Structures are given as structure tokens and as C-alpha cells.
Coordinates of C-alpha atoms in Angstrom, one line a residue:
M1 CA 0.0 0.0 0.0
Q2 CA 1.1 3.6 -0.6
K3 CA 1.9 5.7 2.4
P4 CA 1.8 9.5 2.4
D5 CA 5.1 11.0 1.5
S6 CA 7.2 12.0 4.5
H7 CA 10.7 12.6 3.2
G8 CA 13.3 13.6 5.6
A9 CA 15.3 16.9 5.4
S10 CA 17.5 17.2 2.4
E11 CA 20.7 19.2 1.9
A12 CA 20.2 19.4 -1.8
T13 CA 19.3 22.8 -3.1
G14 CA 16.2 23.4 -5.2
T15 CA 16.1 23.5 -8.9
L16 CA 14.5 25.7 -11.5
A17 CA 14.3 24.6 -15.1
T18 CA 17.0 25.9 -17.4
G19 CA 17.5 26.1 -21.1
T20 CA 15.5 27.7 -23.9
L21 CA 11.8 28.2 -23.4
R22 CA 9.6 25.8 -25.4
Q23 CA 7.5 27.5 -28.0
G24 CA 3.9 27.7 -27.0
S25 CA 0.8 29.6 -27.9
F26 CA 0.6 31.5 -24.6
P27 CA -1.5 34.7 -25.1
L28 CA 1.4 37.1 -25.0
S29 CA 4.3 34.9 -26.2
G30 CA 4.2 36.5 -29.7
L31 CA 4.8 39.9 -28.1
V32 CA 7.7 38.6 -26.2
A33 CA 9.2 37.2 -29.4
A34 CA 8.8 40.7 -31.0
V35 CA 10.5 42.4 -28.1
A36 CA 13.2 39.8 -28.0
A37 CA 14.2 40.8 -31.5
D38 CA 15.3 44.2 -30.3
E39 CA 19.0 45.0 -29.9
G40 CA 18.4 46.0 -26.3
S41 CA 17.0 42.5 -25.5
A42 CA 20.0 41.0 -27.2
R43 CA 22.3 43.0 -24.9
V44 CA 20.4 41.8 -21.8
A45 CA 20.7 38.2 -23.0
A46 CA 24.4 38.6 -23.7
N47 CA 25.0 39.7 -20.1
T48 CA 23.5 36.5 -18.7
G49 CA 25.7 35.3 -15.8
E50 CA 27.0 38.8 -15.1
P51 CA 27.4 38.9 -11.2
D52 CA 26.0 42.4 -10.7
L53 CA 24.0 44.2 -13.3
T54 CA 21.6 47.2 -13.1
I55 CA 19.3 47.6 -16.1
T56 CA 17.7 51.0 -16.6
A57 CA 14.3 50.6 -18.4
V58 CA 10.8 51.8 -18.2
A59 CA 8.5 49.9 -15.8
A60 CA 6.5 48.4 -18.7
A61 CA 9.7 46.5 -19.8
R62 CA 9.9 44.4 -16.7
P63 CA 7.7 41.3 -17.6
F64 CA 9.3 41.2 -21.1
L65 CA 12.9 41.3 -19.7
V66 CA 12.1 38.6 -17.1
S67 CA 10.6 36.4 -19.8
I68 CA 13.6 36.9 -22.1
L69 CA 16.0 36.2 -19.2
A70 CA 14.0 33.1 -18.2
E71 CA 14.8 31.6 -21.7
R72 CA 18.3 31.1 -20.5
V73 CA 18.5 30.9 -16.7
P74 CA 16.1 30.4 -13.8
V75 CA 14.9 33.6 -12.3
L76 CA 13.8 34.8 -8.8
V77 CA 12.0 38.1 -9.3
V78 CA 11.6 40.4 -6.2
T79 CA 8.9 43.1 -6.0
A80 CA 8.3 45.7 -3.3
T81 CA 4.6 45.0 -2.8
G82 CA 2.2 42.2 -3.1
R83 CA 0.1 44.0 -5.7
E84 CA 3.2 44.3 -7.9
A85 CA 3.8 40.6 -7.4
D86 CA 0.2 39.8 -8.4
D87 CA 0.4 41.9 -11.5
L88 CA 3.7 40.5 -12.6
T89 CA 2.6 36.9 -12.0
A90 CA -0.5 37.5 -14.2
E91 CA 1.6 39.0 -17.0
L92 CA 4.3 36.4 -16.9
S93 CA 1.8 33.5 -16.9
E94 CA 0.6 34.7 -20.3
M95 CA 4.1 35.2 -21.6
I96 CA 5.8 32.0 -20.6
G97 CA 2.9 29.9 -19.3
A98 CA 1.5 29.5 -15.7
A99 CA 2.8 25.9 -15.4
A100 CA 6.5 27.0 -15.1
L101 CA 5.8 30.0 -12.9
A102 CA 5.0 30.3 -9.2
Q103 CA 4.4 33.1 -6.8
F104 CA 5.9 32.6 -3.3
P105 CA 3.7 34.4 -0.8
S106 CA 4.8 36.0 2.5
W107 CA 3.3 35.5 5.9
E108 CA 0.6 37.9 6.9
T109 CA 2.1 38.0 10.4
L110 CA 5.4 39.2 11.9
P111 CA 8.0 36.6 12.9
H112 CA 7.7 37.3 16.6
E113 CA 3.9 37.8 16.6
R114 CA 1.6 35.5 18.6
L115 CA -0.4 34.8 15.5
S116 CA 0.1 32.1 12.9
P117 CA 0.0 32.6 9.2
G118 CA -3.1 31.5 7.3
A119 CA -3.3 27.9 6.2
D120 CA -3.7 28.9 2.6
T121 CA -0.6 31.0 2.7
V122 CA 1.4 28.2 4.3
G123 CA 0.1 25.7 1.7
R124 CA 1.1 27.9 -1.2
R125 CA 4.6 28.4 0.2
L126 CA 5.1 24.7 0.9
E127 CA 3.9 23.9 -2.6
V128 CA 6.5 26.2 -4.2
L129 CA 9.3 24.8 -1.9
R130 CA 8.2 21.3 -2.7
R131 CA 8.5 22.0 -6.5
L132 CA 11.9 23.5 -6.0
A133 CA 13.2 20.6 -4.0
H134 CA 11.6 17.9 -6.3
P135 CA 11.6 19.4 -9.9
D136 CA 11.2 15.9 -11.4
D137 CA 7.8 15.3 -9.7
A138 CA 5.6 15.3 -12.8
S139 CA 2.4 15.5 -10.7
Y140 CA 3.1 19.2 -10.2
G141 CA 3.8 19.9 -13.9
P142 CA 7.0 21.1 -15.5
P143 CA 9.9 22.4 -13.3
L144 CA 9.7 26.0 -12.3
R145 CA 11.5 28.6 -14.4
V146 CA 10.4 31.8 -12.6
V147 CA 9.5 32.4 -9.0
V148 CA 7.9 35.8 -8.1
A149 CA 8.3 37.0 -4.5
T150 CA 7.9 40.2 -2.5
V151 CA 10.8 41.5 -0.5
R152 CA 9.1 40.4 2.6
S153 CA 9.4 36.8 1.5
L154 CA 13.0 37.4 0.5
V155 CA 14.2 38.7 3.9
Q156 CA 12.3 36.4 6.2
P157 CA 14.1 33.2 7.3
M158 CA 12.3 29.9 7.1
A159 CA 12.5 26.6 8.9
P160 CA 15.0 24.2 7.3
G161 CA 13.9 21.4 5.2
L162 CA 10.4 22.7 4.2
G163 CA 10.9 21.5 0.6
D164 CA 10.8 17.9 2.0
A165 CA 7.9 18.4 4.4
P166 CA 5.4 15.5 4.5
T167 CA 2.9 15.7 1.6
I168 CA 0.0 13.5 0.6
T169 CA -0.7 13.0 -3.1
L170 CA -4.3 11.8 -3.8
T171 CA -5.1 10.2 -7.2
E172 CA -7.7 7.8 -8.3
G173 CA -6.5 4.2 -8.0
A174 CA -4.0 5.0 -5.3
E175 CA -4.0 2.9 -2.2
F176 CA -3.7 4.1 1.4
D177 CA -4.0 2.7 4.9
F178 CA -7.1 4.6 5.8
E179 CA -6.4 4.9 9.5
Q180 CA -2.8 5.9 8.8
L181 CA -4.0 8.5 6.3
I182 CA -6.2 10.1 9.0
E183 CA -3.3 10.1 11.5
T184 CA -1.1 11.8 8.8
L185 CA -3.7 14.5 8.3
V186 CA -3.6 15.3 12.0
E187 CA 0.2 15.4 11.9
L188 CA -0.1 17.9 9.0
A189 CA -2.1 20.2 11.4
Y190 CA -5.5 19.5 9.7
T191 CA -8.5 19.7 12.1
R192 CA -11.1 17.0 12.2
V193 CA -14.6 18.4 12.1
D194 CA -18.2 17.1 11.5
M195 CA -18.6 19.2 8.3
V196 CA -15.8 20.8 6.3
G197 CA -16.1 24.6 6.1
K198 CA -12.7 26.1 5.6
R199 CA -9.2 25.2 4.5
G200 CA -7.3 23.0 6.8
E201 CA -10.3 20.9 7.9
F202 CA -11.3 17.3 7.2
A203 CA -14.3 15.1 8.0
V204 CA -14.8 11.3 7.8
R205 CA -18.1 9.5 7.1
G206 CA -17.6 5.8 6.6
G207 CA -15.5 5.3 3.5
I208 CA -15.7 8.9 2.5
L209 CA -13.1 11.5 3.4
D210 CA -13.9 15.2 2.9
I211 CA -10.8 17.4 3.0
F212 CA -10.2 21.1 2.2
P213 CA -6.5 21.2 1.1
T214 CA -4.6 24.5 1.7
T215 CA -4.0 25.0 -2.1
T216 CA -7.3 24.3 -3.7
D217 CA -10.3 26.5 -4.3
Y218 CA -12.8 23.8 -3.4
P219 CA -12.8 21.0 -0.8
V220 CA -12.4 17.5 -2.1
R221 CA -14.6 14.4 -1.5
V222 CA -12.4 11.3 -1.6
E223 CA -14.3 8.0 -1.9
F224 CA -12.6 4.8 -0.9
F225 CA -13.4 1.2 -1.7
G226 CA -11.4 -0.6 1.0
D227 CA -8.0 1.1 0.8
E228 CA -8.3 2.2 -2.8
V229 CA -9.3 5.8 -3.8
T230 CA -12.1 5.3 -6.3
E231 CA -13.1 8.9 -6.9
L232 CA -12.1 12.5 -6.3
R233 CA -14.8 15.2 -6.5
A234 CA -14.8 18.9 -5.7
F235 CA -17.8 20.1 -3.7
S236 CA -19.2 23.3 -2.5
V237 CA -18.8 24.5 1.1
A238 CA -22.2 26.2 1.1
D239 CA -24.4 23.2 0.2
Q240 CA -21.9 20.3 0.2
R241 CA -22.9 19.4 -3.3
S242 CA -20.5 18.2 -5.9
Q243 CA -19.0 20.5 -8.5
P244 CA -18.6 18.3 -11.6
E245 CA -17.2 21.2 -13.7
V246 CA -14.1 21.3 -11.4
A247 CA -11.6 18.7 -12.5
M248 CA -9.8 16.8 -9.7
S249 CA -7.3 14.3 -11.2
V250 CA -4.5 14.9 -8.7
V251 CA -4.8 16.6 -5.3
H252 CA -1.7 17.5 -3.2
V253 CA -2.3 17.9 0.5
H254 CA 0.3 20.2 2.1
A255 CA 0.7 20.9 5.8
C256 CA -1.3 23.8 7.4
R257 CA 1.8 24.9 9.4
E258 CA 5.5 25.4 8.8
L259 CA 6.2 23.9 12.2
L260 CA 5.0 20.4 12.5
L261 CA 4.7 18.8 15.9
T262 CA 6.9 15.7 15.3
A263 CA 8.1 13.5 18.1
A264 CA 11.4 15.4 18.1
V265 CA 9.7 18.8 18.3
R266 CA 7.4 17.7 21.1
E267 CA 10.4 16.4 23.1
R268 CA 12.3 19.6 22.6
A269 CA 9.2 21.6 23.8
R270 CA 9.0 19.6 26.9
A271 CA 12.7 20.0 27.6
L272 CA 12.4 23.8 27.3
I273 CA 9.8 24.0 30.0
A274 CA 12.4 23.3 32.7
E275 CA 14.6 26.1 31.4
H276 CA 11.8 28.8 31.4
E277 CA 9.7 27.9 34.4
A278 CA 9.5 31.6 35.4
D279 CA 7.6 32.5 32.2
A280 CA 4.1 31.1 32.9
A281 CA 2.7 32.0 29.5
L282 CA 5.6 30.4 27.6
V283 CA 5.4 27.3 29.8
A284 CA 1.7 26.9 29.0
M285 CA 2.5 27.2 25.3
L286 CA 5.3 24.7 25.5
D287 CA 3.2 22.3 27.5
K288 CA 0.6 22.2 24.8
L289 CA 3.2 21.8 22.1
G290 CA 4.7 19.0 24.1
E291 CA 1.4 17.2 24.1
G292 CA 1.1 17.7 20.3
I293 CA -1.5 20.4 20.4
P294 CA -1.0 23.3 17.9
V295 CA -0.9 26.7 19.5
E296 CA -1.6 30.1 17.8
G297 CA 1.7 31.8 17.2
M298 CA 3.8 28.7 17.7
E299 CA 5.8 29.5 14.6
A300 CA 7.7 32.2 16.6
L301 CA 9.4 29.3 18.4
I302 CA 10.8 27.7 15.2
P303 CA 14.5 28.7 16.0
A304 CA 14.2 27.1 19.5
L305 CA 12.3 24.0 18.5
L306 CA 14.0 23.0 15.3
P307 CA 17.7 22.0 14.9
G308 CA 19.7 23.6 12.1
K309 CA 20.2 27.0 10.7
L310 CA 17.1 28.8 9.3
Q311 CA 17.1 29.2 5.5
L312 CA 16.4 32.1 3.1
L313 CA 14.5 31.6 -0.1
T314 CA 17.7 32.3 -2.0
D315 CA 19.4 29.4 -0.3
L316 CA 17.0 27.0 -1.9
L317 CA 17.6 28.0 -5.5
P318 CA 20.3 26.5 -7.8
P319 CA 23.6 28.3 -8.3
Q320 CA 22.7 29.7 -11.8
T321 CA 19.5 31.5 -10.5
H322 CA 19.4 35.2 -11.2
T323 CA 17.9 37.2 -8.4
V324 CA 16.2 40.3 -10.0
L325 CA 15.0 43.2 -8.0
L326 CA 12.3 45.3 -9.6
D327 CA 12.6 49.0 -8.7
P328 CA 15.4 48.4 -6.2
E329 CA 15.0 51.7 -4.5
K330 CA 11.4 50.8 -3.4
V331 CA 12.6 47.3 -2.5
R332 CA 15.3 48.6 -0.3
T333 CA 13.0 51.1 1.4
R334 CA 10.4 48.3 2.0
A335 CA 13.1 46.0 3.5
S336 CA 14.2 48.8 5.9
D337 CA 10.6 49.4 6.9
L338 CA 10.0 45.7 7.6
A339 CA 13.0 45.6 10.0
K340 CA 11.8 48.7 11.8
T341 CA 8.3 47.3 12.1
G342 CA 9.5 44.1 13.6
Q343 CA 11.6 46.0 16.2
E344 CA 8.8 48.4 17.0
F345 CA 6.4 45.5 17.5
L346 CA 8.7 44.0 20.1
E347 CA 9.0 47.3 21.9
A348 CA 5.3 47.9 21.8
S349 CA 4.6 44.3 23.1
W350 CA 6.9 44.9 26.1
T351 CA 5.1 48.1 26.8
A352 CA 1.7 46.3 26.7
A353 CA 3.1 43.6 28.9
A354 CA 4.0 46.2 31.5
L355 CA 0.3 47.2 31.5
G356 CA -0.9 43.6 32.0
G357 CA -0.9 42.3 28.4
D358 CA 0.9 39.2 27.1
A359 CA 4.7 39.5 27.0
P360 CA 6.2 39.0 23.5
L361 CA 7.9 35.7 22.8
D362 CA 11.5 36.9 23.3
P363 CA 12.9 35.0 26.2
T364 CA 16.7 34.7 26.6
G365 CA 18.5 31.6 25.6
M366 CA 16.0 30.6 22.8
N367 CA 17.6 32.5 19.9
L368 CA 14.3 33.7 18.6
A369 CA 16.0 36.7 17.0
A370 CA 17.2 34.3 14.3
S371 CA 13.7 34.5 12.7
A372 CA 13.7 38.3 12.4
Y373 CA 13.8 39.9 9.0
R374 CA 17.3 40.0 7.6
P375 CA 18.8 43.2 6.2
L376 CA 18.7 43.3 2.4
D377 CA 22.5 43.8 2.3
E378 CA 22.9 40.6 4.2
V379 CA 20.7 38.7 1.8
R380 CA 22.6 40.2 -1.2
A381 CA 26.0 39.3 0.4
S382 CA 24.7 35.7 0.9
V383 CA 23.6 35.5 -2.7
R384 CA 26.9 36.9 -4.0
A385 CA 29.0 34.7 -1.7
A386 CA 27.2 31.7 -3.3
G387 CA 28.3 32.9 -6.7
R388 CA 24.7 33.7 -7.8
P389 CA 24.0 36.8 -9.9
W390 CA 22.2 39.8 -8.3
W391 CA 20.4 42.1 -10.8
S392 CA 18.2 45.1 -10.7
I393 CA 15.7 46.7 -13.1
T394 CA 15.1 50.3 -12.3
P395 CA 13.3 53.2 -14.1
L396 CA 15.9 55.6 -12.7
A397 CA 18.9 56.7 -14.8
A398 CA 21.9 54.6 -13.9
G399 CA 24.7 56.3 -15.8
P400 CA 25.9 56.0 -19.4
E401 CA 24.5 53.5 -21.8
R402 CA 27.0 50.8 -20.7
D403 CA 29.3 51.6 -17.9
G404 CA 30.6 48.7 -15.9
D405 CA 27.6 47.0 -14.4
H406 CA 24.9 49.3 -15.9
L407 CA 22.9 48.7 -19.0
Q408 CA 20.5 51.3 -20.3
L409 CA 17.7 50.6 -22.7
D410 CA 16.1 53.3 -24.9
W411 CA 12.6 51.8 -24.7
A412 CA 9.8 54.2 -23.9
P413 CA 6.4 54.0 -22.4
A414 CA 3.4 53.7 -24.7
P415 CA 1.1 56.7 -25.2
A416 CA -1.4 56.8 -22.4
P417 CA -4.6 58.8 -23.0
R418 CA -6.0 57.4 -19.7
G419 CA -9.7 57.5 -20.7
S420 CA -9.8 60.9 -22.4
D421 CA -11.9 60.5 -25.6
A422 CA -10.0 63.3 -27.4
E423 CA -6.6 61.8 -26.4
V424 CA -7.7 58.3 -27.4
A425 CA -8.6 59.7 -30.8
K426 CA -5.2 61.3 -31.1
V427 CA -3.5 58.0 -30.2
F428 CA -5.6 56.1 -32.8
A429 CA -4.6 58.7 -35.4
T430 CA -1.0 58.2 -34.5
L431 CA -1.4 54.5 -34.8
R432 CA -3.0 54.9 -38.2
A433 CA 0.0 56.8 -39.5
H434 CA 2.4 54.4 -37.8
V435 CA 1.1 51.3 -39.4
A436 CA 0.6 53.0 -42.7
S437 CA 4.4 53.7 -42.8
G438 CA 5.2 50.0 -42.1
G439 CA 5.3 50.1 -38.3
R440 CA 3.8 47.4 -36.1
A441 CA 1.4 47.8 -33.2
A442 CA -0.7 45.8 -30.8
I443 CA -3.3 46.5 -28.2
V444 CA -3.7 44.1 -25.3
V445 CA -7.1 44.0 -23.4
A446 CA -8.3 41.7 -20.7
G447 CA -11.8 40.8 -21.9
S448 CA -13.4 39.6 -25.2
G449 CA -16.0 42.3 -25.0
T450 CA -13.4 45.0 -24.6
R451 CA -11.5 43.5 -27.5
Q452 CA -14.6 43.9 -29.8
R453 CA -15.2 47.4 -28.7
I454 CA -11.6 48.4 -29.3
L455 CA -11.7 46.8 -32.8
E456 CA -14.9 48.8 -33.5
R457 CA -13.4 52.1 -32.4
L458 CA -10.2 51.5 -34.4
R459 CA -12.3 50.8 -37.6
E460 CA -14.4 53.9 -36.8
S461 CA -11.1 55.9 -36.8
D462 CA -10.1 54.3 -40.1
V463 CA -7.3 52.4 -38.4
P464 CA -6.7 49.0 -40.1
A465 CA -7.1 46.4 -37.3
V466 CA -7.2 42.7 -36.9
E467 CA -7.8 40.3 -34.1
L468 CA -4.7 38.4 -33.1
E469 CA -4.7 34.8 -32.0
P470 CA -2.9 33.7 -28.8
G471 CA 0.8 33.7 -29.3
Q472 CA 0.6 35.6 -32.5
A473 CA 3.0 38.5 -33.1
P474 CA 1.8 41.8 -34.6
G475 CA 2.5 42.3 -38.3
G476 CA 3.1 45.4 -40.4
G477 CA 0.3 47.5 -41.8
L478 CA -2.3 46.5 -39.2
V479 CA -3.0 47.1 -35.5
G480 CA -3.4 43.7 -33.8
V481 CA -5.8 43.4 -30.8
L482 CA -5.5 40.5 -28.5
R483 CA -6.6 39.4 -25.0
G484 CA -4.1 39.2 -22.2
S485 CA -2.9 40.6 -18.9
L486 CA -0.7 43.6 -19.4
Q487 CA -0.6 46.6 -17.0
A488 CA 1.4 49.0 -19.2
G489 CA 2.4 49.3 -22.8
L490 CA 5.8 49.8 -24.4
T491 CA 7.4 51.5 -27.4
L492 CA 10.5 50.1 -29.1
P493 CA 11.8 52.8 -31.6
A494 CA 14.4 50.6 -33.3
Q495 CA 11.8 47.9 -34.0
R496 CA 9.1 50.5 -34.9
L497 CA 6.9 48.5 -32.4
V498 CA 4.2 50.0 -30.3
L499 CA 2.4 47.9 -27.6
L500 CA -0.6 49.4 -25.8
A501 CA -2.3 47.9 -22.8
E502 CA -5.9 48.4 -21.7
P503 CA -4.9 50.6 -18.6
D504 CA -3.0 52.9 -21.1
L505 CA -6.4 53.6 -22.8
T506 CA -8.8 53.5 -19.9
G507 CA -6.6 54.5 -16.9
N508 CA -8.0 51.5 -15.0
R509 CA -5.9 48.6 -13.6
V510 CA -7.0 45.2 -14.9
A511 CA -7.0 41.9 -13.1
G512 CA -5.7 38.7 -14.8
A513 CA -7.4 38.0 -18.1
G514 CA -8.4 34.5 -17.0
D515 CA -11.7 33.8 -18.8
G516 CA -11.9 37.3 -20.0
R517 CA -14.2 38.7 -17.4
R518 CA -13.1 41.6 -15.3
L519 CA -14.4 41.8 -11.7
P520 CA -16.5 44.8 -10.8
A521 CA -14.8 47.3 -8.6
K522 CA -16.6 46.1 -5.5
R523 CA -15.6 42.5 -6.0
R524 CA -11.9 43.2 -6.6
N525 CA -11.3 43.6 -2.8
Q526 CA -13.8 41.0 -1.7
V527 CA -12.9 39.1 1.4
D528 CA -12.7 35.3 1.2
P529 CA -15.3 34.2 3.9
L530 CA -13.3 31.0 4.4
A531 CA -10.4 33.1 5.7
L532 CA -12.4 34.9 8.3
N533 CA -12.2 34.2 12.0
A534 CA -14.8 35.1 14.7
G535 CA -14.2 38.7 15.7
D536 CA -12.6 39.9 12.5
L537 CA -13.7 43.3 11.3
V538 CA -15.3 43.5 7.8
V539 CA -17.0 46.0 5.6
H540 CA -20.4 45.0 4.3
D541 CA -21.5 46.4 0.9
E542 CA -24.8 47.7 2.4
H543 CA -24.4 47.8 6.2
G544 CA -20.8 49.2 6.4
I545 CA -18.3 48.2 9.1
G546 CA -19.2 45.1 11.2
R547 CA -17.7 42.2 13.1
F548 CA -17.7 38.7 11.6
I549 CA -19.3 36.2 14.1
E550 CA -20.0 33.0 12.2
M551 CA -21.2 31.5 8.9
I552 CA -24.4 29.5 9.1
E553 CA -26.6 27.6 6.6
R554 CA -30.3 28.4 6.4
T555 CA -33.2 26.9 4.5
V556 CA -35.3 29.5 2.8
A557 CA -38.8 28.5 2.0

């Protein structure tokens, strides 16, 4: 019988795929090919392997440069904010394909805070680390070529060996010892309940296992015949009915926490009790951990409970990986702010403790400072000491066109009328003259309806236009219109190429193209009800600010 994977810690570094990107009909791959033909792109490619390189280019060039670089080497892309990471991930997924791309999320909590990160965040992080540590595992798809992360993920140390953390892979026809499977789920910090309602929970009814993995959008109903998995079905939390339109061929079950209460961890927790008997709150916490009971905020004790040195994300990537900072000035400022925030939190916690609140988890002799955010310079020194390149892409002037470790591209932003009808008319007139003289142009929009409206407006302005297929490059004499996720357009004078994005024309940021439907403004910031806990503050569309208490099911006559 098959047992859930529970690999031990490994000293091998992770792996990203290398080599030339395979040709594919990704929505924006044709635009990448057009940009790659520019002499500036050739210079970037020629500098692959350069230890330190700063590229000066407009912000719109970033996804194209990353895609071109990823053709030759694995890339870790670092952004200052989560929104930038989301936008870049959406753009890259349509340039190189989502299968070889992953976004590595950061904790929502501070390293020393008495709060644990969300189960979905932990699951997504463990999935990325698993793929890096086991690139040949075909159940996850092709090996990763690009990882996108915020600076917060870059500077926060992690527990060692997370890429080899226990994982369960469910497929039809696989066999498990059912009782052992239940025990493993508990060890992975899943909570047994009567009815599954949120990620990190499971329920058992006879030979049926309902589980809500940390990385899926729907819970999964697993039917067994004896010890064999006979069927996997997604179902809805609201009414517990199956969702046949959601395919479930392989389901990976990752842990809900980055600190698992193994026998060694429980033993270490019990041993620490004697060393810190004066701290009643800490002793109570350690006592529960020693009994195998998860405690909120227990991740703050990782340095004390786990042997070995904590790891950075950059430690888990292969030697040839290029770490690329986007807008390094913002990244550096954000890293500095994170370090200050962590220190200010500790100081505020001690002040609150003096007034009767809980003391922060910072006892002497436990080396908890090891989990604090690392200075960006320290991370850079670690990367460079390992012989890995450290690059930056900045919109700020970085000196002459090519001076030592600087490379400046003469690309320009696309025209941006930002919703003004008069300005849009001027841009269309410019495009008409541009393509009439042999230039090439393309407009990228997120939805099929928007694409049709743009085509109509172009024709009304006497601009020859054509609908481009996914992966098709724009040709001369026509303006190509295609669907895709692109936040800003780009102009390449040497190629006589103009790329316009929907936000350039409308002034509105777009979400990922997906199925072509843009979310209404009110839904873009919608809260996932499965992520809410009792007592959380929320804003209701009609009733304003309120406090979430519980989610209940009612039968309406």
C-alpha cells in the first residue's frame, strides 16, 4: 500500500528549469518574441551570468525582460509590494505559461507575533518549496523557471527542510492505509470536524473523506473502496454538493503549518519547560506543544524547536539562478521598513506587557531573534557569496548606456490617454500613421467584450485592425488586438513597435485576463469568507463596518 510521502530533510538545493523556453501559444508569447528581436533585448541576454547588473528601463519593460532572461536561466523576481507581485505573475503567466511559474507568498504575520500565518498561505509556500526541491515530480507539472516573491518573502528566514515536508498526493486508483491517512492529516495540522467549512479541515463519514487542502479553491470528497481511492470530486462548502465542472485528477495535500509537531519537536518543547519555568505564558504554550496540540503563534518558536540554521528563499535555489530586484529603491525602502516594524512591534509588546498584556515571545536563551527579518544587504551578500547573480531593473537613470555593471535601454512608455476620448482619438490617429508607414502595433485588453469594442473604435477611426490569435506577433500595416494581462504598454523605436495595454487607454488597472471577465470594482477587494475568524472586522456592501461572528446555513422557503 502507498503511504503518504514523508521525506526527511535534504541538503540538496532546489532546482528551476533551465534552457531555452519551449515554443507555446501563450496569449502574449508572440509579443515577447517581437520584443526579444530588439537589440536591447540581445544585450540583456548577452549579459546572462554577469554577477552584478543594473538595467535601466521603463517599468513596462519588466515582464518582457524577465521572460527573455528566463529563456536562458532560472529567475527569482523580487517586488516591493504584493500587488506588484500579483500583476507581474499575471503578466508572466501569459508570456511563458503558468505551469512553469509560481508566486511565493509571504506571511501575513510578523516573525515574533503571537499569530500564525493562514493555512492557505502556508500551503502555497510549501507547494513552491516542494516543487523547487523535487523538480522531477511530474504531478506538479514542469519544473519552475520563474519564482515571483515580495521583498518580505526574500528577507524572512524559514524553517530548514520545508521542501521535503510531508505531503499527501491523492489520485484515483492509489491505495492508502485509511487509518494511517487520518493520522497523517492530523500530523499535518488538519483539524477533524463534522462538516468541512474552511481550508485545513477534514471530515470522515464511513469510507468517504472530505478534506479542504490548503492550495485548492474547493474542498475535495475522496471516496474509498477498501484502501483504494475510487473517486475524487470537488464540492461546495455552502451546500456540500459536488462541482462536476471542477476537474480533480491529482490533489496535493500540504501541511497547514510550517512547524509540524513531530516527536522530536514535542520532546524539545518539553525540555524547554524546565529552562523557562518563570515565564508562565511560555510554559503553558510549550506544555501544549509537548502534548502535540497546535498553538496560535507557535511559529515564533521555530528557532528554538528545530535544529539547524534557518534558511532564506535564495538558499533553496540553484547556483545559476538570477535574483532580479524590480525597482530596487522601493525594495530597499520596504526592507528597511519591515526591519523597523519588527523591532517596533517587540518594543510595543513589552510596553503592553507592563500594563498587563501578554509578553512577547522573546525569552533569553532561545535564539528567537534568528527568525527576524534579515537586512537586504545581508541577503545580497549571501547570494553573491554563493556565486549567484544579483540584478536590478530600475526606471531611474543609472549612468551611461553601458558603464561597468549598468545597462540602459532606450525603450519608452506607450502613449497613455487614460480614458480621455480626445486623447484616445489622437492615439488612434498616430497608430494609423504608424502602421501606414510600415510600423507594427498591438493593443492588449483583458476581456473579449473589450476587444470587440476596441476593434470597432479602431475601424471607426479608419485604423486597419485585426484580431490576433494567442501567441501571434503583430505584423506590419495592421494594429493587432488580443486578449491578455498587461498593465502598461511599451514602445521600441528601433523595431518600430508600439504595444498598448488596456490601462493605457482607460486608466483602470485590470485583473488577470483568465476567462476574459473583469471583476466589478466592489468585488476586486472582496474578502474570502473562508479566511475569516470570529471577531474579524469586515466592511459589508450595504451595512458598512461590522464584526464577523459565524457562517451559518439556512433553509429559505
